[in-house]
Amino acid sequence: MTQPGSPTWMDLGTDDVEGAKAFYTALFGWDFLDQGPDFGGYLMIKQGDALVGAAMSSRMTPEGPVDEPQFPTSWTIYLRVEDIDAALAKVEPHGGSVMVPAMEVGDAGKMAVVTAADGAVVGLWQPKDFEGYDFTGQPGSPVWFETMSKDYDAAAAFYTEVFGWTITPMGQIPEGQPRYATNGEGSAASAGICEATTFLPDGVPSYWRMYLAVEDCDAAAAKVQELDGTLLDGPMDSPFGRLATVTDPQGGMFQVIKPSF
């Protein structure tokens, strides 16, 4: 059974939609499918026959397009909820704030965006006719999600109370090392919380990030740079595979990983 509050969707907000399309198509072979003016030019992303996520202009608001970007280029991760209104009612009492109130997305479902108790931006999705992305584990698809938190205890409490997470600390972490926990245990785990206080620079808030599978991490990192993206960290080996932290040319950050799982 899927853990409550599991990541179910992701979308990219960018001030250069055409540039993003060119970058991600060249890197992952993604296809971008425009949903038309009724959906504000929202672009569904497919990897072959599988849905990966979506992209949209950061100048688009629920009321229509505006002259200036409303936020920096970034990926938003959406967590599944059964009752979005009930979940939103818990956000402020547990230290968060509502950025985008619940809104209907046609017959697909309802969405909202909040800041968690540690300041990380995260979306909520209550499905109706649309569940979310297709998990395939194939190159170009998302295989893991985690929040990098500057207040681990506040984040753990927030996701437990608002989303119904089952916080499962990772064992065998040496004393003094950052804590890490997952939502659920073992193969049932759906996302993670990393205590990032000691290594996120001052001024960088807590945030969510995703891992996209690749066949060759080093080649993918090199390709990112060829396409005018930025290599921030890595490639490096980890217990879960070889990975790197990168951004697209507009600054949208993500991880690439050659999974070992």
PDB file of C-alpha atoms in Angstrom:
ATOM      1  CA  MET A   1       0.000   0.000   0.000  1.00  0.00           C
ATOM      2  CA  THR A   2       1.276   3.493  -0.870  1.00  0.00           C
ATOM      3  CA  GLN A   3       2.390   5.488   2.160  1.00  0.00           C
ATOM      4  CA  PRO A   4       0.167   8.475   3.025  1.00  0.00           C
ATOM      5  CA  GLY A   5       1.698  11.715   1.793  1.00  0.00           C
ATOM      6  CA  SER A   6       3.760  10.039  -0.929  1.00  0.00           C
ATOM      7  CA  PRO A   7       5.124  12.146  -3.803  1.00  0.00           C
ATOM      8  CA  THR A   8       2.719  11.809  -6.691  1.00  0.00           C
ATOM      9  CA  TRP A   9       3.565  14.646  -9.084  1.00  0.00           C
ATOM     10  CA  MET A  10       6.198  17.224  -9.924  1.00  0.00           C
ATOM     11  CA  ASP A  11       6.151  20.291 -12.108  1.00  0.00           C
ATOM     12  CA  LEU A  12       8.693  22.819 -13.286  1.00  0.00           C
ATOM     13  CA  GLY A  13       7.944  26.520 -13.114  1.00  0.00           C
ATOM     14  CA  THR A  14      10.287  28.412 -15.429  1.00  0.00           C
ATOM     15  CA  ASP A  15      10.644  31.813 -17.050  1.00  0.00           C
ATOM     16  CA  ASP A  16      11.957  30.165 -20.235  1.00  0.00           C
ATOM     17  CA  VAL A  17       9.618  27.366 -21.219  1.00  0.00           C
ATOM     18  CA  GLU A  18      11.149  26.905 -24.660  1.00  0.00           C
ATOM     19  CA  GLY A  19      14.661  26.780 -23.216  1.00  0.00           C
ATOM     20  CA  ALA A  20      13.562  24.216 -20.629  1.00  0.00           C
ATOM     21  CA  LYS A  21      11.917  22.083 -23.294  1.00  0.00           C
ATOM     22  CA  ALA A  22      15.114  22.081 -25.364  1.00  0.00           C
ATOM     23  CA  PHE A  23      17.299  21.207 -22.357  1.00  0.00           C
ATOM     24  CA  TYR A  24      15.235  18.352 -20.946  1.00  0.00           C
ATOM     25  CA  THR A  25      14.433  16.902 -24.353  1.00  0.00           C
ATOM     26  CA  ALA A  26      18.140  16.750 -25.192  1.00  0.00           C
ATOM     27  CA  LEU A  27      19.074  15.343 -21.773  1.00  0.00           C
ATOM     28  CA  PHE A  28      16.279  12.823 -21.170  1.00  0.00           C
ATOM     29  CA  GLY A  29      14.349  12.535 -24.421  1.00  0.00           C
ATOM     30  CA  TRP A  30      11.240  14.002 -22.797  1.00  0.00           C
ATOM     31  CA  ASP A  31       8.187  15.020 -24.818  1.00  0.00           C
ATOM     32  CA  PHE A  32       6.255  18.151 -23.801  1.00  0.00           C
ATOM     33  CA  LEU A  33       2.522  18.140 -24.559  1.00  0.00           C
ATOM     34  CA  ASP A  34       0.728  21.510 -24.379  1.00  0.00           C
ATOM     35  CA  GLN A  35      -2.637  21.193 -22.625  1.00  0.00           C
ATOM     36  CA  GLY A  36      -3.938  24.380 -24.250  1.00  0.00           C
ATOM     37  CA  PRO A  37      -5.220  27.759 -23.051  1.00  0.00           C
ATOM     38  CA  ASP A  38      -7.854  26.276 -20.728  1.00  0.00           C
ATOM     39  CA  PHE A  39      -4.964  24.955 -18.612  1.00  0.00           C
ATOM     40  CA  GLY A  40      -2.757  28.041 -18.942  1.00  0.00           C
ATOM     41  CA  GLY A  41      -0.358  26.421 -21.398  1.00  0.00           C
ATOM     42  CA  TYR A  42       0.490  23.684 -18.875  1.00  0.00           C
ATOM     43  CA  LEU A  43       2.801  21.140 -20.515  1.00  0.00           C
ATOM     44  CA  MET A  44       2.549  17.479 -19.576  1.00  0.00           C
ATOM     45  CA  ILE A  45       5.908  15.671 -19.784  1.00  0.00           C
ATOM     46  CA  LYS A  46       6.176  12.116 -21.066  1.00  0.00           C
ATOM     47  CA  GLN A  47       9.088   9.705 -21.249  1.00  0.00           C
ATOM     48  CA  GLY A  48       7.926   7.317 -23.921  1.00  0.00           C
ATOM     49  CA  ASP A  49       4.425   6.279 -22.869  1.00  0.00           C
ATOM     50  CA  ALA A  50       4.954   7.155 -19.194  1.00  0.00           C
ATOM     51  CA  LEU A  51       3.990  10.442 -17.546  1.00  0.00           C
ATOM     52  CA  VAL A  52       6.899  12.076 -15.742  1.00  0.00           C
ATOM     53  CA  GLY A  53       5.585  15.480 -14.653  1.00  0.00           C
ATOM     54  CA  ALA A  54       4.819  18.858 -16.152  1.00  0.00           C
ATOM     55  CA  ALA A  55       6.172  22.322 -16.903  1.00  0.00           C
ATOM     56  CA  MET A  56       4.633  25.776 -16.917  1.00  0.00           C
ATOM     57  CA  SER A  57       5.548  29.431 -17.219  1.00  0.00           C
ATOM     58  CA  SER A  58       6.449  31.170 -13.963  1.00  0.00           C
ATOM     59  CA  ARG A  59       4.550  34.179 -15.344  1.00  0.00           C
ATOM     60  CA  MET A  60       1.252  32.274 -15.233  1.00  0.00           C
ATOM     61  CA  THR A  61      -1.075  32.773 -12.248  1.00  0.00           C
ATOM     62  CA  PRO A  62      -4.556  31.389 -11.491  1.00  0.00           C
ATOM     63  CA  GLU A  63      -5.899  34.720 -12.770  1.00  0.00           C
ATOM     64  CA  GLY A  64      -3.873  34.581 -15.992  1.00  0.00           C
ATOM     65  CA  PRO A  65      -0.434  35.648 -17.297  1.00  0.00           C
ATOM     66  CA  VAL A  66       1.491  38.520 -15.705  1.00  0.00           C
ATOM     67  CA  ASP A  67       4.514  40.554 -16.808  1.00  0.00           C
ATOM     68  CA  GLU A  68       7.053  39.306 -14.259  1.00  0.00           C
ATOM     69  CA  PRO A  69       8.028  35.816 -13.054  1.00  0.00           C
ATOM     70  CA  GLN A  70       6.251  34.968  -9.813  1.00  0.00           C
ATOM     71  CA  PHE A  71       9.037  32.732  -8.467  1.00  0.00           C
ATOM     72  CA  PRO A  72      12.537  31.547  -9.439  1.00  0.00           C
ATOM     73  CA  THR A  73      12.800  28.570 -11.773  1.00  0.00           C
ATOM     74  CA  SER A  74      12.258  25.487  -9.641  1.00  0.00           C
ATOM     75  CA  TRP A  75      10.652  22.061  -9.433  1.00  0.00           C
ATOM     76  CA  THR A  76       7.673  21.653  -7.083  1.00  0.00           C
ATOM     77  CA  ILE A  77       6.977  18.229  -5.578  1.00  0.00           C
ATOM     78  CA  TYR A  78       3.350  17.336  -4.797  1.00  0.00           C
ATOM     79  CA  LEU A  79       2.360  14.938  -2.020  1.00  0.00           C
ATOM     80  CA  ARG A  80      -0.829  12.903  -2.304  1.00  0.00           C
ATOM     81  CA  VAL A  81      -3.655  13.577   0.145  1.00  0.00           C
ATOM     82  CA  GLU A  82      -7.131  12.082   0.461  1.00  0.00           C
ATOM     83  CA  ASP A  83      -8.750  15.311   1.696  1.00  0.00           C
ATOM     84  CA  ILE A  84      -6.919  18.472   0.682  1.00  0.00           C
ATOM     85  CA  ASP A  85      -9.106  20.805   2.740  1.00  0.00           C
ATOM     86  CA  ALA A  86      -8.529  18.765   5.895  1.00  0.00           C
ATOM     87  CA  ALA A  87      -4.772  18.700   5.232  1.00  0.00           C
ATOM     88  CA  LEU A  88      -4.642  22.464   4.622  1.00  0.00           C
ATOM     89  CA  ALA A  89      -6.477  23.085   7.888  1.00  0.00           C
ATOM     90  CA  LYS A  90      -3.530  21.457   9.690  1.00  0.00           C
ATOM     91  CA  VAL A  91      -0.793  23.472   7.946  1.00  0.00           C
ATOM     92  CA  GLU A  92      -0.785  26.675  10.014  1.00  0.00           C
ATOM     93  CA  PRO A  93      -1.386  24.991  13.405  1.00  0.00           C
ATOM     94  CA  HIS A  94       1.743  22.931  12.744  1.00  0.00           C
ATOM     95  CA  GLY A  95       4.007  25.812  11.740  1.00  0.00           C
ATOM     96  CA  GLY A  96       3.473  26.066   7.989  1.00  0.00           C
ATOM     97  CA  SER A  97       1.664  28.554   5.762  1.00  0.00           C
ATOM     98  CA  VAL A  98      -0.598  28.290   2.729  1.00  0.00           C
ATOM     99  CA  MET A  99       0.839  29.858  -0.435  1.00  0.00           C
ATOM    100  CA  VAL A 100      -1.751  28.696  -2.979  1.00  0.00           C
ATOM    101  CA  PRO A 101      -5.152  27.675  -1.557  1.00  0.00           C
ATOM    102  CA  ALA A 102      -6.911  24.566  -2.812  1.00  0.00           C
ATOM    103  CA  MET A 103      -8.118  24.875  -6.383  1.00  0.00           C
ATOM    104  CA  GLU A 104      -9.852  22.529  -8.796  1.00  0.00           C
ATOM    105  CA  VAL A 105      -7.844  21.361 -11.815  1.00  0.00           C
ATOM    106  CA  GLY A 106     -10.671  20.365 -14.127  1.00  0.00           C
ATOM    107  CA  ASP A 107     -11.712  16.771 -13.506  1.00  0.00           C
ATOM    108  CA  ALA A 108      -8.127  15.794 -12.641  1.00  0.00           C
ATOM    109  CA  GLY A 109      -8.198  16.711  -8.957  1.00  0.00           C
ATOM    110  CA  LYS A 110      -7.418  19.518  -6.523  1.00  0.00           C
ATOM    111  CA  MET A 111      -4.052  21.135  -5.814  1.00  0.00           C
ATOM    112  CA  ALA A 112      -2.514  23.545  -3.331  1.00  0.00           C
ATOM    113  CA  VAL A 113       0.974  24.759  -2.401  1.00  0.00           C
ATOM    114  CA  VAL A 114       2.243  25.395   1.120  1.00  0.00           C
ATOM    115  CA  THR A 115       5.435  26.108   3.004  1.00  0.00           C
ATOM    116  CA  ALA A 116       6.280  23.478   5.599  1.00  0.00           C
ATOM    117  CA  ALA A 117       7.313  24.297   9.166  1.00  0.00           C
ATOM    118  CA  ASP A 118      10.968  24.396   8.080  1.00  0.00           C
ATOM    119  CA  GLY A 119      10.257  26.742   5.142  1.00  0.00           C
ATOM    120  CA  ALA A 120      10.350  24.181   2.318  1.00  0.00           C
ATOM    121  CA  VAL A 121       7.799  24.701  -0.459  1.00  0.00           C
ATOM    122  CA  VAL A 122       5.694  21.607  -1.162  1.00  0.00           C
ATOM    123  CA  GLY A 123       2.523  20.916  -3.119  1.00  0.00           C
ATOM    124  CA  LEU A 124      -0.569  18.897  -2.233  1.00  0.00           C
ATOM    125  CA  TRP A 125      -2.554  16.821  -4.712  1.00  0.00           C
ATOM    126  CA  GLN A 126      -5.958  15.252  -4.116  1.00  0.00           C
ATOM    127  CA  PRO A 127      -6.600  13.025  -7.133  1.00  0.00           C
ATOM    128  CA  LYS A 128      -9.916  12.622  -8.865  1.00  0.00           C
ATOM    129  CA  ASP A 129      -9.441  11.348 -12.422  1.00  0.00           C
ATOM    130  CA  PHE A 130      -5.643  11.812 -12.377  1.00  0.00           C
ATOM    131  CA  GLU A 131      -3.363   9.998  -9.929  1.00  0.00           C
ATOM    132  CA  GLY A 132       0.031  11.423 -10.924  1.00  0.00           C
ATOM    133  CA  TYR A 133       3.280  10.321 -12.503  1.00  0.00           C
ATOM    134  CA  ASP A 134       3.986   6.787 -13.708  1.00  0.00           C
ATOM    135  CA  PHE A 135       6.732   5.060 -11.740  1.00  0.00           C
ATOM    136  CA  THR A 136       8.869   3.038 -14.158  1.00  0.00           C
ATOM    137  CA  GLY A 137      12.383   3.267 -12.719  1.00  0.00           C
ATOM    138  CA  GLN A 138      13.635   3.832 -16.259  1.00  0.00           C
ATOM    139  CA  PRO A 139      16.231   6.449 -17.307  1.00  0.00           C
ATOM    140  CA  GLY A 140      14.646   9.880 -17.443  1.00  0.00           C
ATOM    141  CA  SER A 141      12.068   9.070 -14.765  1.00  0.00           C
ATOM    142  CA  PRO A 142      11.895  10.053 -11.069  1.00  0.00           C
ATOM    143  CA  VAL A 143      13.100   7.386  -8.639  1.00  0.00           C
ATOM    144  CA  TRP A 144      13.360   9.228  -5.299  1.00  0.00           C
ATOM    145  CA  PHE A 145      12.289  12.425  -3.536  1.00  0.00           C
ATOM    146  CA  GLU A 146      13.542  14.052  -0.348  1.00  0.00           C
ATOM    147  CA  THR A 147      13.361  17.295   1.556  1.00  0.00           C
ATOM    148  CA  MET A 148      16.610  18.936   2.601  1.00  0.00           C
ATOM    149  CA  SER A 149      15.660  20.462   5.931  1.00  0.00           C
ATOM    150  CA  LYS A 150      17.259  23.136   8.074  1.00  0.00           C
ATOM    151  CA  ASP A 151      14.922  22.162  10.925  1.00  0.00           C
ATOM    152  CA  TYR A 152      14.708  18.376  10.915  1.00  0.00           C
ATOM    153  CA  ASP A 153      12.540  18.033  14.014  1.00  0.00           C
ATOM    154  CA  ALA A 154      10.016  20.619  12.826  1.00  0.00           C
ATOM    155  CA  ALA A 155       9.872  19.012   9.387  1.00  0.00           C
ATOM    156  CA  ALA A 156       9.382  15.511  10.784  1.00  0.00           C
ATOM    157  CA  ALA A 157       6.533  16.699  13.000  1.00  0.00           C
ATOM    158  CA  PHE A 158       4.933  18.700  10.170  1.00  0.00           C
ATOM    159  CA  TYR A 159       4.874  15.857   7.642  1.00  0.00           C
ATOM    160  CA  THR A 160       3.608  13.473  10.302  1.00  0.00           C
ATOM    161  CA  GLU A 161       0.733  15.706  11.383  1.00  0.00           C
ATOM    162  CA  VAL A 162      -0.269  17.200   8.016  1.00  0.00           C
ATOM    163  CA  PHE A 163       0.394  14.295   5.651  1.00  0.00           C
ATOM    164  CA  GLY A 164       0.270  11.268   7.926  1.00  0.00           C
ATOM    165  CA  TRP A 165       3.889  10.261   7.397  1.00  0.00           C
ATOM    166  CA  THR A 166       5.378   7.314   9.247  1.00  0.00           C
ATOM    167  CA  ILE A 167       8.797   8.704  10.187  1.00  0.00           C
ATOM    168  CA  THR A 168      11.346   5.895  10.047  1.00  0.00           C
ATOM    169  CA  PRO A 169      14.879   6.966  11.063  1.00  0.00           C
ATOM    170  CA  MET A 170      17.679   5.425   9.041  1.00  0.00           C
ATOM    171  CA  GLY A 171      19.790   3.234  11.283  1.00  0.00           C
ATOM    172  CA  GLN A 172      23.552   3.081  11.744  1.00  0.00           C
ATOM    173  CA  ILE A 173      24.195   6.810  11.261  1.00  0.00           C
ATOM    174  CA  PRO A 174      27.443   7.718  13.066  1.00  0.00           C
ATOM    175  CA  GLU A 175      27.117  10.107  15.994  1.00  0.00           C
ATOM    176  CA  GLY A 176      27.374  13.713  14.865  1.00  0.00           C
ATOM    177  CA  GLN A 177      26.337  12.953  11.298  1.00  0.00           C
ATOM    178  CA  PRO A 178      23.151  14.433   9.778  1.00  0.00           C
ATOM    179  CA  ARG A 179      19.982  12.509  10.568  1.00  0.00           C
ATOM    180  CA  TYR A 180      17.907  10.946   7.807  1.00  0.00           C
ATOM    181  CA  ALA A 181      14.449   9.407   7.925  1.00  0.00           C
ATOM    182  CA  THR A 182      12.022   8.001   5.393  1.00  0.00           C
ATOM    183  CA  ASN A 183       8.259   7.981   5.087  1.00  0.00           C
ATOM    184  CA  GLY A 184       7.734   4.284   5.679  1.00  0.00           C
ATOM    185  CA  GLU A 185      10.247   1.491   5.981  1.00  0.00           C
ATOM    186  CA  GLY A 186      12.356  -0.451   3.489  1.00  0.00           C
ATOM    187  CA  SER A 187      10.781  -1.037   0.095  1.00  0.00           C
ATOM    188  CA  ALA A 188       7.613   0.755   1.257  1.00  0.00           C
ATOM    189  CA  ALA A 189       9.484   4.043   1.822  1.00  0.00           C
ATOM    190  CA  SER A 190       8.281   6.802  -0.484  1.00  0.00           C
ATOM    191  CA  ALA A 191      10.391   9.872   0.392  1.00  0.00           C
ATOM    192  CA  GLY A 192      13.012  11.127   2.809  1.00  0.00           C
ATOM    193  CA  ILE A 193      13.935  13.925   5.209  1.00  0.00           C
ATOM    194  CA  CYS A 194      17.613  14.884   5.381  1.00  0.00           C
ATOM    195  CA  GLU A 195      18.967  17.036   8.197  1.00  0.00           C
ATOM    196  CA  ALA A 196      20.778  19.625   6.082  1.00  0.00           C
ATOM    197  CA  THR A 197      21.563  22.269   8.697  1.00  0.00           C
ATOM    198  CA  THR A 198      25.316  21.722   8.659  1.00  0.00           C
ATOM    199  CA  PHE A 199      25.882  21.808   4.911  1.00  0.00           C
ATOM    200  CA  LEU A 200      23.284  24.096   3.325  1.00  0.00           C
ATOM    201  CA  PRO A 201      24.799  27.584   2.993  1.00  0.00           C
ATOM    202  CA  ASP A 202      23.366  30.549   4.882  1.00  0.00           C
ATOM    203  CA  GLY A 203      20.501  32.035   2.924  1.00  0.00           C
ATOM    204  CA  VAL A 204      19.559  28.751   1.251  1.00  0.00           C
ATOM    205  CA  PRO A 205      16.204  27.633   2.684  1.00  0.00           C
ATOM    206  CA  SER A 206      14.931  24.111   3.185  1.00  0.00           C
ATOM    207  CA  TYR A 207      13.723  22.621  -0.084  1.00  0.00           C
ATOM    208  CA  TRP A 208      12.466  19.498  -1.828  1.00  0.00           C
ATOM    209  CA  ARG A 209      14.485  17.720  -4.493  1.00  0.00           C
ATOM    210  CA  MET A 210      14.019  14.790  -6.843  1.00  0.00           C
ATOM    211  CA  TYR A 211      16.308  12.149  -8.305  1.00  0.00           C
ATOM    212  CA  LEU A 212      16.026  11.287 -11.998  1.00  0.00           C
ATOM    213  CA  ALA A 213      17.452   7.977 -13.179  1.00  0.00           C
ATOM    214  CA  VAL A 214      20.178   7.913 -15.833  1.00  0.00           C
ATOM    215  CA  GLU A 215      22.142   5.116 -17.487  1.00  0.00           C
ATOM    216  CA  ASP A 216      25.512   6.805 -16.864  1.00  0.00           C
ATOM    217  CA  CYS A 217      25.832   9.505 -14.201  1.00  0.00           C
ATOM    218  CA  ASP A 218      29.143  10.891 -15.442  1.00  0.00           C
ATOM    219  CA  ALA A 219      27.885  11.130 -19.007  1.00  0.00           C
ATOM    220  CA  ALA A 220      24.675  12.807 -17.825  1.00  0.00           C
ATOM    221  CA  ALA A 221      26.611  15.357 -15.760  1.00  0.00           C
ATOM    222  CA  ALA A 222      28.798  16.148 -18.758  1.00  0.00           C
ATOM    223  CA  LYS A 223      25.724  16.474 -20.984  1.00  0.00           C
ATOM    224  CA  VAL A 224      24.122  18.908 -18.545  1.00  0.00           C
ATOM    225  CA  GLN A 225      27.132  21.193 -18.892  1.00  0.00           C
ATOM    226  CA  GLU A 226      27.177  20.858 -22.680  1.00  0.00           C
ATOM    227  CA  LEU A 227      23.559  22.044 -22.653  1.00  0.00           C
ATOM    228  CA  ASP A 228      24.467  25.138 -20.558  1.00  0.00           C
ATOM    229  CA  GLY A 229      23.288  23.653 -17.277  1.00  0.00           C
ATOM    230  CA  THR A 230      25.450  23.668 -14.154  1.00  0.00           C
ATOM    231  CA  LEU A 231      27.141  20.863 -12.223  1.00  0.00           C
ATOM    232  CA  LEU A 232      26.865  21.747  -8.522  1.00  0.00           C
ATOM    233  CA  ASP A 233      28.203  18.588  -6.901  1.00  0.00           C
ATOM    234  CA  GLY A 234      29.542  15.180  -7.928  1.00  0.00           C
ATOM    235  CA  PRO A 235      29.437  12.836  -9.625  1.00  0.00           C
ATOM    236  CA  MET A 236      30.014  10.708  -6.530  1.00  0.00           C
ATOM    237  CA  ASP A 237      29.265   7.210  -5.323  1.00  0.00           C
ATOM    238  CA  SER A 238      26.669   6.591  -2.621  1.00  0.00           C
ATOM    239  CA  PRO A 239      25.075   3.476  -1.101  1.00  0.00           C
ATOM    240  CA  PHE A 240      22.171   4.016  -3.502  1.00  0.00           C
ATOM    241  CA  GLY A 241      24.104   4.648  -6.707  1.00  0.00           C
ATOM    242  CA  ARG A 242      26.333   7.166  -8.437  1.00  0.00           C
ATOM    243  CA  LEU A 243      24.796  10.636  -8.358  1.00  0.00           C
ATOM    244  CA  ALA A 244      25.294  14.309  -9.119  1.00  0.00           C
ATOM    245  CA  THR A 245      23.519  17.565  -8.304  1.00  0.00           C
ATOM    246  CA  VAL A 246      22.830  19.770 -11.322  1.00  0.00           C
ATOM    247  CA  THR A 247      20.685  22.642 -12.550  1.00  0.00           C
ATOM    248  CA  ASP A 248      19.067  23.390 -15.867  1.00  0.00           C
ATOM    249  CA  PRO A 249      20.141  26.612 -17.658  1.00  0.00           C
ATOM    250  CA  GLN A 250      17.422  28.583 -15.865  1.00  0.00           C
ATOM    251  CA  GLY A 251      18.492  27.357 -12.407  1.00  0.00           C
ATOM    252  CA  GLY A 252      16.026  24.528 -11.752  1.00  0.00           C
ATOM    253  CA  MET A 253      17.898  22.048  -9.537  1.00  0.00           C
ATOM    254  CA  PHE A 254      17.625  18.254  -9.551  1.00  0.00           C
ATOM    255  CA  GLN A 255      19.685  15.123  -8.984  1.00  0.00           C
ATOM    256  CA  VAL A 256      20.752  12.564 -11.571  1.00  0.00           C
ATOM    257  CA  ILE A 257      21.481   9.044 -10.347  1.00  0.00           C
ATOM    258  CA  LYS A 258      22.569   5.713 -11.752  1.00  0.00           C
ATOM    259  CA  PRO A 259      20.620   3.659  -9.201  1.00  0.00           C
ATOM    260  CA  SER A 260      22.132   0.646  -7.490  1.00  0.00           C
ATOM    261  CA  PHE A 261      18.718  -0.417  -6.162  1.00  0.00           C
TER     262      PHE A 261
END
